Short mmCIF file of C-alpha atoms and ligand atoms in Angstrom, two decimals:
data_model
loop_
_atom_site.label_atom_id
_atom_site.label_comp_id
_atom_site.label_asym_id
_atom_site.label_seq_id
_atom_site.Cartn_x
_atom_site.Cartn_y
_atom_site.Cartn_z
CA MET D 12 -12.47 197.74 105.12
CA VAL D 13 -10.34 197.05 108.19
CA GLU D 14 -9.44 199.25 111.15
CA GLN D 15 -5.93 200.71 111.26
CA VAL D 16 -3.45 201.83 113.95
CA PRO D 17 -1.51 204.94 112.78
CA GLY D 18 2.21 204.26 112.27
CA LYS D 19 1.78 200.50 111.86
CA VAL D 20 1.93 198.76 108.51
CA ASP D 21 -1.24 199.54 106.63
CA MET D 22 -3.50 196.48 106.89
CA ASP D 23 -4.89 197.08 103.39
CA LYS D 24 -1.34 197.04 101.99
CA LEU D 25 -0.65 193.75 103.71
CA VAL D 26 -3.91 192.22 102.48
CA SER D 27 -3.11 193.35 98.96
CA LEU D 28 0.47 191.98 99.06
CA CYS D 29 -0.87 188.66 100.37
CA LYS D 30 -3.34 188.41 97.51
CA ARG D 31 -0.99 189.66 94.78
CA ARG D 32 1.93 187.39 95.70
CA GLY D 33 -0.05 184.26 96.59
CA TYR D 34 0.13 184.31 100.37
CA ILE D 35 -3.55 184.49 101.29
CA PHE D 36 -6.77 184.61 99.24
CA PRO D 37 -10.39 185.13 100.27
CA SER D 38 -12.12 181.74 100.36
CA SER D 39 -14.38 180.79 97.40
CA GLU D 40 -13.67 184.17 95.84
CA ILE D 41 -15.26 183.41 92.46
CA TYR D 42 -18.59 183.01 94.30
CA GLY D 43 -18.18 186.31 96.13
CA GLY D 44 -16.21 184.96 99.10
CA MET D 45 -17.12 183.14 102.30
CA GLY D 46 -17.24 185.36 105.39
CA ALA D 47 -14.20 185.10 107.68
CA CYS D 48 -12.72 182.14 105.77
CA TYR D 49 -9.40 182.40 103.92
CA ASP D 50 -7.27 180.18 101.71
CA TYR D 51 -3.49 180.00 101.92
CA GLY D 52 -1.85 180.27 98.51
CA PRO D 53 1.46 178.77 97.32
CA LEU D 54 3.59 181.05 99.53
CA GLY D 55 1.09 181.18 102.40
CA VAL D 56 1.01 177.43 102.84
CA GLU D 57 4.83 177.40 103.11
CA LEU D 58 4.85 180.20 105.68
CA LYS D 59 2.08 178.57 107.68
CA ASN D 60 3.85 175.19 107.60
CA ASN D 61 7.07 176.85 108.73
CA VAL D 62 5.27 178.51 111.67
CA LYS D 63 3.85 175.13 112.70
CA LYS D 64 7.25 173.46 112.23
CA ALA D 65 8.97 176.09 114.40
CA TRP D 66 6.33 175.63 117.12
CA TRP D 67 6.57 171.82 117.03
CA LYS D 68 10.37 172.02 117.19
CA ALA D 69 10.25 174.30 120.24
CA VAL D 70 7.51 172.53 122.20
CA VAL D 71 7.99 168.87 121.20
CA GLN D 72 11.26 168.10 119.41
CA GLU D 73 13.61 170.05 121.66
CA ARG D 74 11.98 168.97 124.94
CA ASP D 75 11.99 165.61 126.63
CA ASP D 76 8.81 166.26 128.64
CA MET D 77 6.46 166.64 125.64
CA VAL D 78 4.74 164.33 123.16
CA GLY D 79 2.48 165.04 120.18
CA LEU D 80 -1.07 164.10 119.24
CA ASP D 81 -3.44 164.48 116.29
CA ALA D 82 -7.01 163.93 117.49
CA SER D 83 -10.08 163.94 115.27
CA ILE D 84 -12.14 167.08 114.71
CA LEU D 85 -15.45 165.32 115.32
CA MET D 86 -15.69 164.14 118.90
CA HIS D 87 -18.35 162.46 121.01
CA PRO D 88 -20.99 165.16 121.70
CA GLN D 89 -20.74 164.57 125.46
CA THR D 90 -17.21 166.04 125.24
CA TRP D 91 -18.71 169.48 124.75
CA VAL D 92 -21.25 169.05 127.52
CA ALA D 93 -18.44 168.11 129.93
CA SER D 94 -16.17 170.95 128.77
CA GLY D 95 -18.94 173.52 129.27
CA HIS D 96 -19.11 174.54 125.61
CA VAL D 97 -22.74 173.43 125.03
CA GLU D 98 -23.88 175.48 127.99
CA GLY D 99 -21.50 178.39 128.01
CA PHE D 100 -19.67 178.96 124.70
CA ALA D 101 -22.03 181.70 123.60
CA ASP D 102 -22.16 185.43 122.84
CA PRO D 103 -25.15 187.72 123.49
CA LEU D 104 -26.66 188.87 120.18
CA ALA D 105 -29.14 191.63 119.37
CA ASP D 106 -30.89 192.29 116.04
CA CYS D 107 -31.66 195.74 114.65
CA LYS D 108 -35.44 196.02 114.21
CA LYS D 109 -34.97 198.45 111.31
CA CYS D 110 -32.09 197.23 109.11
CA LYS D 111 -32.06 193.63 110.47
CA GLN D 112 -28.30 193.60 111.06
CA ARG D 113 -27.07 191.42 113.93
CA TRP D 114 -24.64 192.69 116.62
CA ARG D 115 -22.71 191.44 119.66
CA ALA D 116 -24.80 193.07 122.42
CA ASP D 117 -21.76 193.36 124.73
CA HIS D 118 -19.96 195.46 122.08
CA ILE D 119 -22.78 198.04 121.79
CA LYS D 120 -22.41 201.15 123.94
CA ASP D 121 -25.64 203.18 123.54
CA GLY D 122 -28.20 200.42 122.89
CA LYS D 123 -28.69 201.60 119.27
CA CYS D 124 -27.79 199.88 115.99
CA PRO D 125 -24.25 201.08 115.04
CA SER D 126 -25.22 200.99 111.36
CA CYS D 127 -28.56 202.85 111.18
CA GLY D 128 -29.26 203.93 114.77
CA GLY D 129 -32.36 201.70 114.89
CA GLU D 130 -33.79 200.03 117.97
CA LEU D 131 -32.29 196.67 118.96
CA THR D 132 -34.06 193.52 120.16
CA GLU D 133 -33.35 192.10 123.64
CA PRO D 134 -30.05 190.15 123.54
CA ARG D 135 -30.26 186.37 123.02
CA MET D 136 -27.43 183.94 123.70
CA PHE D 137 -25.94 182.47 120.53
CA ASN D 138 -23.72 179.37 120.71
CA LEU D 139 -20.55 179.68 118.61
CA MET D 140 -20.16 175.97 117.86
CA PHE D 141 -20.98 174.73 114.37
CA LYS D 142 -23.46 171.86 114.53
CA THR D 143 -23.70 169.02 112.04
CA PHE D 144 -25.07 165.47 111.95
CA VAL D 145 -23.46 162.04 111.78
CA GLY D 146 -25.18 159.37 109.72
CA PRO D 147 -28.17 159.74 107.42
CA VAL D 148 -30.76 160.96 109.94
CA GLU D 149 -30.76 164.62 110.88
CA ASP D 150 -32.21 164.41 114.39
CA GLU D 151 -31.10 165.52 117.86
CA ALA D 152 -29.57 162.10 118.57
CA SER D 153 -27.12 162.47 115.67
CA VAL D 154 -25.90 166.01 116.41
CA VAL D 155 -22.13 166.51 116.57
CA TYR D 156 -20.05 169.68 116.68
CA LEU D 157 -17.01 170.83 114.76
CA ARG D 158 -14.51 171.28 117.59
CA PRO D 159 -14.16 174.91 118.72
CA GLU D 160 -10.71 174.18 120.26
CA THR D 161 -8.20 171.34 119.94
CA ALA D 162 -7.68 171.14 123.72
CA GLN D 163 -10.49 168.67 124.46
CA GLY D 164 -8.97 166.08 122.10
CA ILE D 165 -5.93 166.16 124.36
CA PHE D 166 -7.83 165.85 127.65
CA VAL D 167 -9.86 162.81 126.53
CA ASN D 168 -6.63 161.10 125.38
CA PHE D 169 -4.81 161.70 128.68
CA PRO D 170 -5.23 158.05 129.85
CA ASN D 171 -4.25 156.66 126.41
CA VAL D 172 -1.04 158.67 126.32
CA ILE D 173 -0.15 157.80 129.93
CA THR D 174 -0.66 154.07 129.31
CA SER D 175 1.06 153.94 125.92
CA THR D 176 4.09 156.08 126.80
CA ARG D 177 4.39 155.46 130.58
CA ARG D 178 5.03 159.16 131.06
CA LYS D 179 5.55 160.60 134.51
CA LEU D 180 4.44 164.05 135.64
CA PRO D 181 5.24 166.71 134.74
CA PHE D 182 4.70 166.16 131.01
CA GLY D 183 2.66 167.68 128.22
CA ILE D 184 0.80 166.84 125.05
CA ALA D 185 0.96 169.12 122.00
CA GLN D 186 -1.45 169.32 119.12
CA ILE D 187 -1.88 171.43 116.01
CA GLY D 188 -5.18 171.41 114.17
CA LYS D 189 -8.25 173.10 112.79
CA SER D 190 -10.89 174.62 115.05
CA PHE D 191 -14.22 176.16 114.09
CA ARG D 192 -16.22 178.99 115.63
CA ASN D 193 -19.29 180.69 114.22
CA GLU D 194 -17.82 184.11 115.08
CA ILE D 195 -20.12 187.13 114.94
CA THR D 196 -17.58 189.95 114.91
CA THR D 197 -15.30 189.31 111.96
CA GLY D 198 -13.59 191.51 109.41
CA ASN D 199 -9.95 191.92 110.41
CA PHE D 200 -8.47 189.67 107.72
CA ILE D 201 -7.12 186.44 109.28
CA PHE D 202 -7.25 187.82 112.83
CA ARG D 203 -10.67 186.33 113.55
CA MET D 204 -11.84 183.53 111.30
CA ARG D 205 -14.63 180.96 111.40
CA GLU D 206 -12.23 178.16 110.44
CA PHE D 207 -8.73 178.52 111.86
CA GLU D 208 -5.83 176.54 113.26
CA GLN D 209 -4.61 176.31 116.81
CA MET D 210 -1.33 175.13 118.34
CA GLU D 211 -2.12 173.97 121.87
CA VAL D 212 -0.20 172.41 124.72
CA GLU D 213 -1.81 170.80 127.75
CA TYR D 214 0.93 170.42 130.35
CA PHE D 215 0.03 168.11 133.26
CA VAL D 216 1.59 168.84 136.64
CA LYS D 217 1.26 167.86 140.29
CA PRO D 218 -1.07 170.29 142.12
CA GLY D 219 1.08 172.70 144.10
CA THR D 220 3.70 172.95 141.35
CA ASP D 221 1.27 174.61 138.94
CA GLU D 222 2.30 178.22 139.62
CA GLN D 223 5.95 177.48 138.90
CA TRP D 224 5.10 175.70 135.63
CA PHE D 225 2.68 178.46 134.68
CA LYS D 226 5.51 181.00 134.97
CA HIS D 227 7.79 178.73 132.95
CA TRP D 228 5.32 178.49 130.03
CA VAL D 229 4.52 182.21 130.02
CA GLU D 230 8.24 182.95 129.59
CA GLU D 231 8.80 180.16 127.04
CA ARG D 232 5.95 181.25 124.85
CA PHE D 233 6.78 184.96 124.99
CA ASN D 234 10.38 184.21 123.99
CA TRP D 235 9.31 181.96 121.12
CA TYR D 236 7.92 184.95 119.23
CA ILE D 237 10.97 187.09 120.02
CA ASN D 238 13.35 184.32 118.86
CA LEU D 239 11.45 184.20 115.57
CA GLY D 240 12.04 187.88 114.96
CA ILE D 241 9.03 189.69 116.44
CA LYS D 242 10.23 193.10 117.66
CA LYS D 243 10.18 193.41 121.46
CA GLU D 244 8.31 196.73 121.36
CA ASN D 245 5.44 195.03 119.50
CA LEU D 246 4.93 192.25 122.03
CA ARG D 247 3.66 192.37 125.61
CA LEU D 248 2.13 190.21 128.33
CA ARG D 249 -1.21 191.07 129.87
CA GLN D 250 -2.55 189.32 132.96
CA HIS D 251 -6.31 188.73 133.02
CA ASP D 252 -8.28 190.52 135.72
CA LYS D 253 -10.09 188.20 138.13
CA ASP D 254 -13.49 189.02 136.58
CA GLU D 255 -12.15 188.31 133.10
CA LEU D 256 -10.90 184.79 133.87
CA ALA D 257 -12.71 181.85 132.27
CA HIS D 258 -14.67 179.74 134.77
CA TYR D 259 -12.00 177.01 134.68
CA ALA D 260 -8.94 179.25 135.01
CA ARG D 261 -7.02 180.20 138.12
CA ASP D 262 -4.69 182.55 136.25
CA CYS D 263 -4.20 183.60 132.63
CA TYR D 264 -1.80 185.75 130.63
CA ASP D 265 -2.30 186.85 127.07
CA VAL D 266 0.69 187.34 124.82
CA GLU D 267 -0.45 190.45 122.94
CA TYR D 268 0.91 191.79 119.67
CA LEU D 269 0.57 195.31 118.33
CA PHE D 270 -1.40 194.32 115.22
CA PRO D 271 -2.32 196.98 112.63
CA ILE D 272 -5.74 196.94 114.41
CA GLY D 273 -4.16 197.61 117.83
CA TRP D 274 -2.90 195.52 120.78
CA SER D 275 -4.71 192.17 120.61
CA GLU D 276 -4.39 188.61 121.81
CA LEU D 277 -1.96 186.39 119.99
CA GLU D 278 -1.88 183.54 122.50
CA GLY D 279 -3.36 182.75 125.90
CA ILE D 280 -1.54 180.86 128.66
CA ALA D 281 -3.96 179.60 131.32
CA ASN D 282 -3.74 177.64 134.53
CA ARG D 283 -6.82 175.42 133.99
CA THR D 284 -6.42 173.60 137.34
CA ASP D 285 -7.97 170.09 137.40
CA PHE D 286 -11.23 171.35 135.90
CA ASP D 287 -11.15 169.53 132.56
CA LEU D 288 -9.93 166.12 133.71
CA LYS D 289 -12.47 166.15 136.58
CA GLN D 290 -15.29 167.11 134.22
CA HIS D 291 -14.41 164.35 131.74
CA ALA D 292 -14.08 161.83 134.59
CA LYS D 293 -17.55 162.84 135.81
CA PHE D 294 -19.25 162.68 132.40
CA SER D 295 -17.49 159.56 131.08
CA GLY D 296 -17.46 157.63 134.34
CA LYS D 297 -13.73 156.83 133.75
CA ASP D 298 -10.96 157.37 136.27
CA LEU D 299 -8.68 160.13 134.94
CA SER D 300 -6.47 160.41 138.01
CA TYR D 301 -2.73 159.87 138.00
CA TYR D 302 -0.90 157.38 140.21
CA GLU D 303 2.37 158.64 141.64
CA GLU D 304 4.57 155.68 142.43
CA GLU D 305 6.94 157.47 144.79
CA THR D 306 4.20 158.61 147.17
CA LYS D 307 1.67 155.85 146.32
CA GLN D 308 -0.92 158.60 145.81
CA HIS D 309 -3.71 159.06 143.29
CA PHE D 310 -4.54 162.63 142.28
CA VAL D 311 -5.96 164.57 139.34
CA PRO D 312 -3.20 166.64 137.71
CA TYR D 313 -3.42 170.38 137.19
CA VAL D 314 -3.06 171.65 133.64
CA ILE D 315 -1.12 174.59 132.21
CA GLU D 316 -2.36 175.47 128.74
CA PRO D 317 -0.43 177.65 126.26
CA SER D 318 -2.90 178.08 123.39
CA ALA D 319 -1.80 179.89 120.23
CA GLY D 320 -3.44 180.61 116.89
CA VAL D 321 -1.53 179.62 113.75
CA ASP D 322 -3.28 182.23 111.61
CA ARG D 323 -2.84 185.03 114.14
CA SER D 324 0.85 184.12 114.37
CA VAL D 325 1.10 184.25 110.57
CA LEU D 326 -0.53 187.69 110.61
CA ALA D 327 1.82 188.92 113.35
CA PHE D 328 4.93 187.59 111.56
CA LEU D 329 3.84 189.18 108.28
CA ALA D 330 2.95 192.54 109.88
CA ASP D 331 6.23 192.64 111.81
CA ALA D 332 8.33 191.69 108.78
CA TYR D 333 6.80 194.22 106.37
CA ASP D 334 9.20 197.03 105.53
CA GLU D 335 9.63 199.68 102.86
CA GLU D 336 12.80 201.50 101.76
CA LYS D 337 13.14 204.38 99.33
CA ASP D 338 15.56 203.63 96.51
CA LYS D 339 16.45 204.93 93.07
CA GLU D 340 13.56 203.05 91.49
CA GLY D 341 11.05 204.33 94.01
CA LEU D 342 10.21 201.88 96.74
CA ARG D 343 11.76 198.59 97.81
CA VAL D 344 9.23 196.45 99.70
CA ILE D 345 10.87 193.85 101.91
CA LEU D 346 9.39 191.08 104.02
CA ARG D 347 12.08 190.67 106.66
CA LEU D 348 10.82 187.28 107.78
CA HIS D 349 12.99 185.14 110.04
CA TYR D 350 14.91 182.76 107.76
CA ASP D 351 13.20 179.74 109.37
CA LEU D 352 9.81 181.18 108.41
CA ALA D 353 10.52 182.48 104.90
CA PRO D 354 8.47 180.45 102.38
CA VAL D 355 11.23 180.41 99.76
CA LYS D 356 14.77 180.25 101.12
CA ILE D 357 16.72 180.80 97.90
CA ALA D 358 16.05 182.12 94.41
CA VAL D 359 18.23 180.95 91.53
CA LEU D 360 18.51 183.71 88.92
CA PRO D 361 20.45 183.33 85.67
CA LEU D 362 21.67 186.82 84.72
CA SER D 363 19.75 186.61 81.46
CA ARG D 364 17.68 184.17 79.42
CA ASN D 365 20.65 183.46 77.18
CA GLU D 366 20.55 179.73 76.65
CA THR D 367 24.24 179.18 77.36
CA LEU D 368 23.44 179.97 81.01
CA LEU D 369 20.59 177.47 81.18
CA PRO D 370 22.39 174.14 81.87
CA LEU D 371 24.51 175.46 84.75
CA SER D 372 21.60 177.46 86.21
CA LYS D 373 19.32 174.42 86.17
CA GLU D 374 22.06 172.26 87.66
CA VAL D 375 22.51 174.69 90.56
CA TYR D 376 18.74 174.95 90.99
CA ASN D 377 18.23 171.16 91.05
CA THR D 378 21.01 170.69 93.59
CA LEU D 379 19.66 173.32 95.99
CA GLN D 380 16.05 172.17 95.53
CA LYS D 381 16.90 168.92 97.28
CA CYS D 382 17.63 170.88 100.47
CA TRP D 383 15.30 173.89 100.48
CA MET D 384 12.28 175.52 98.86
CA VAL D 385 13.94 177.25 95.92
CA GLN D 386 12.50 179.39 93.13
CA TYR D 387 13.94 179.61 89.63
CA ASP D 388 13.27 182.93 87.91
CA ASP D 389 14.64 184.17 84.60
CA ALA D 390 11.93 186.69 83.63
CA GLN D 391 12.77 190.43 83.39
CA SER D 392 15.82 192.37 84.56
CA ILE D 393 17.95 191.10 87.43
CA GLY D 394 17.04 194.20 89.48
CA ARG D 395 13.32 193.50 89.10
CA ARG D 396 13.82 189.89 90.06
CA TYR D 397 15.74 190.86 93.21
CA ARG D 398 12.84 193.20 94.15
CA ARG D 399 10.32 190.43 93.58
CA GLN D 400 12.20 188.11 95.92
CA ASP D 401 12.58 190.88 98.54
CA GLU D 402 8.84 191.40 98.50
CA ILE D 403 8.11 187.74 99.24
CA GLY D 404 10.85 187.54 101.89
CA THR D 405 13.41 185.27 100.17
CA PRO D 406 16.61 185.50 102.27
CA PHE D 407 19.14 184.77 99.46
CA CYS D 408 19.40 185.10 95.69
CA VAL D 409 22.00 183.11 93.75
CA THR D 410 22.99 184.61 90.40
CA ILE D 411 24.66 182.74 87.57
CA ASP D 412 26.44 184.90 84.99
CA PHE D 413 28.65 184.34 81.94
CA GLN D 414 31.79 184.35 84.05
CA SER D 415 30.27 181.51 86.09
CA LEU D 416 30.64 179.29 83.02
CA GLU D 417 34.39 179.93 83.12
CA ASP D 418 35.29 180.14 86.80
CA LYS D 419 32.49 177.95 88.27
CA GLN D 420 31.60 180.67 90.74
CA VAL D 421 28.25 182.32 91.49
CA THR D 422 27.11 185.30 93.55
CA ILE D 423 24.96 185.24 96.66
CA ARG D 424 22.98 188.36 97.53
CA ASP D 425 21.24 188.81 100.87
CA ARG D 426 17.75 190.28 101.23
CA ASP D 427 18.26 192.50 104.25
CA LYS D 428 21.33 194.57 103.34
CA MET D 429 21.74 193.60 99.68
CA ARG D 430 25.37 192.57 100.26
CA GLN D 431 26.94 190.29 97.67
CA ILE D 432 29.63 187.65 97.82
CA ARG D 433 31.02 185.41 95.10
CA VAL D 434 31.66 181.79 95.95
CA PRO D 435 32.79 178.62 94.15
CA ILE D 436 29.82 176.40 93.23
CA GLU D 437 31.40 173.50 95.11
CA VAL D 438 30.92 175.38 98.41
CA LEU D 439 27.58 177.00 97.51
CA LYS D 440 25.40 174.53 99.43
CA SER D 441 27.49 174.62 102.61
CA THR D 442 27.75 178.43 102.40
CA LEU D 443 23.98 178.86 102.04
CA ASP D 444 23.43 176.41 104.87
CA ALA D 445 25.69 178.48 107.12
CA LYS D 446 24.08 181.77 106.08
CA LEU D 447 20.55 180.40 106.63
CA ASN D 448 21.70 179.41 110.11
CA GLY D 449 22.75 182.96 110.87
CA GLU D 450 26.41 183.20 109.78
CA PRO D 451 27.13 186.86 108.84
CA MET D 452 27.60 187.67 105.14
CA GLU D 453 31.08 189.03 105.96
CA VAL D 454 32.30 185.50 106.76
CA LEU D 455 33.64 184.12 103.49
CA PRO D 456 34.01 180.44 102.57
CA SER D 457 37.25 179.12 101.14
CA GLY D 458 37.67 180.61 97.67
CA GLY D 459 34.96 183.22 98.30
CA LYS D 460 35.26 186.99 97.96
CA LYS D 461 33.28 190.20 98.41
CA TRP D 462 31.48 191.22 95.24
CA LEU D 463 30.47 194.67 94.11
CA GLY D 464 27.53 193.10 92.42
CA PHE D 465 25.07 193.44 89.69
CA GLU D 466 22.38 196.04 89.47
CA GLN D 467 20.53 196.12 92.80
N1 LIG T 526 -8.18 176.08 124.51
C1 LIG T 526 -8.20 177.47 124.84
C2 LIG T 526 -8.63 178.33 123.74
O1 LIG T 526 -9.10 177.87 122.71
P1 LIG T 526 -8.85 180.84 123.03
O2 LIG T 526 -8.30 182.07 123.70
O3 LIG T 526 -10.31 180.83 122.75
O4 LIG T 526 -8.44 179.65 124.00
C3 LIG T 526 -6.65 180.41 121.72
O5 LIG T 526 -8.05 180.56 121.71
C4 LIG T 526 -6.02 181.10 120.54
O6 LIG T 526 -6.62 180.66 119.33
C5 LIG T 526 -6.20 182.63 120.53
O7 LIG T 526 -5.21 183.26 121.30
C6 LIG T 526 -6.05 182.94 119.05
O8 LIG T 526 -4.69 183.03 118.68
C7 LIG T 526 -6.65 181.72 118.38
N2 LIG T 526 -8.05 181.98 117.99
C8 LIG T 526 -9.16 181.88 118.76
N3 LIG T 526 -10.26 182.20 118.04
C9 LIG T 526 -9.83 182.50 116.79
C10 LIG T 526 -10.49 182.90 115.58
N4 LIG T 526 -11.81 183.01 115.52
N5 LIG T 526 -9.72 183.14 114.48
C11 LIG T 526 -8.38 183.01 114.53
N6 LIG T 526 -7.71 182.62 115.64
C12 LIG T 526 -8.42 182.37 116.76
#
């Protein structure tokens, strides 16, 4: 069971829709599941890829001060000594002497086991990094860690990127990839997982300009969620108190979302100063300073780090998009996902399974499939099929009917207001392209007309 904020979409409903429609499954379910690990199904993988694509477009493609990177998950173990993770990436844990359950000691208020009220042991520090071994011998010398954040892969590649791209400050490196944490408090679906994905930027700046760039990234990142359809009232910024800041951070804002479990962190934007580059310089013995030609100065850059979770973003986009409307059949469930994020952009629906409709329907489907993720569905009534597409968030349905065979026209129906237009097949692709890029349904292509429509 998951916690629930009154008035927000019911988390259980969302979990059930995700399972039923192939968005997200519990990992290794046939074996009883694997705690805090989830698998993305056929629709989930599309949504997740679209989230990553939208992020990459905003932080790399559309900027000329950013480059990308894909570093390996296994890194030299000294990386994690330098970063402070071996020493400090730990939670205090206490065990119940009676029922043997394990708890985060800093989450316990009265010193008693929340499950049975039993006495707890003294807290012990528990490191959240997963350990494994390289090579055939399982000894201390061969220990490596699954990375708990992607950030360090960027820091250790700072000199490689500078030399290979001849970048000048300010510039940043972006990376998307898996991270692993042996989390103790789990249970809110994909909010906190043991294996998850991060989208991180390390933006290198001249010391003294860091506050201005920090402000820039806080605004950029907040607006990214809004531009992808998150409702303003469900998003806020929260500055960390001084005693809450990580040891390396001078300032930090969380972008928080009103999840079904309450206001929680979606992304953190931190001013990490020169901490990481200095630590890696110290532990590797390599010079990680930057040479500024104009002033003939060497200095260690400061770093602004916007760090987002892919899975938490997916959860926020799903929760924000979920909607229900009463209609004559009972309830219409709609995922009002931003068109860029919707897993399937278009559904091609022949009005019936009558085989005379098949060749034209398949022809339309094959043409559109070259441009977008398209579903072909001819099972059950047209009304049911529209509902099915609404529930998975498909922005547009294209229907081929008997008249289409004569006049070479088809209808387009939109998900959000169920408006319909009829357009010639020869302008179908360009019309859908315009609509997917935000052109209102009221704008008609040449030869197009409003359409009263089939059964909704
Ligand atoms: N490099 C900085 C860093 O890793 P973080 O606040 O620990 O900072 C950044 O993580 C983001 O990664 C979080 O805001 C969250 O979106 C995501 N994240 C962290 N731990 C997670 C977990 N166990 N499951 C899912 N997402 C997680």
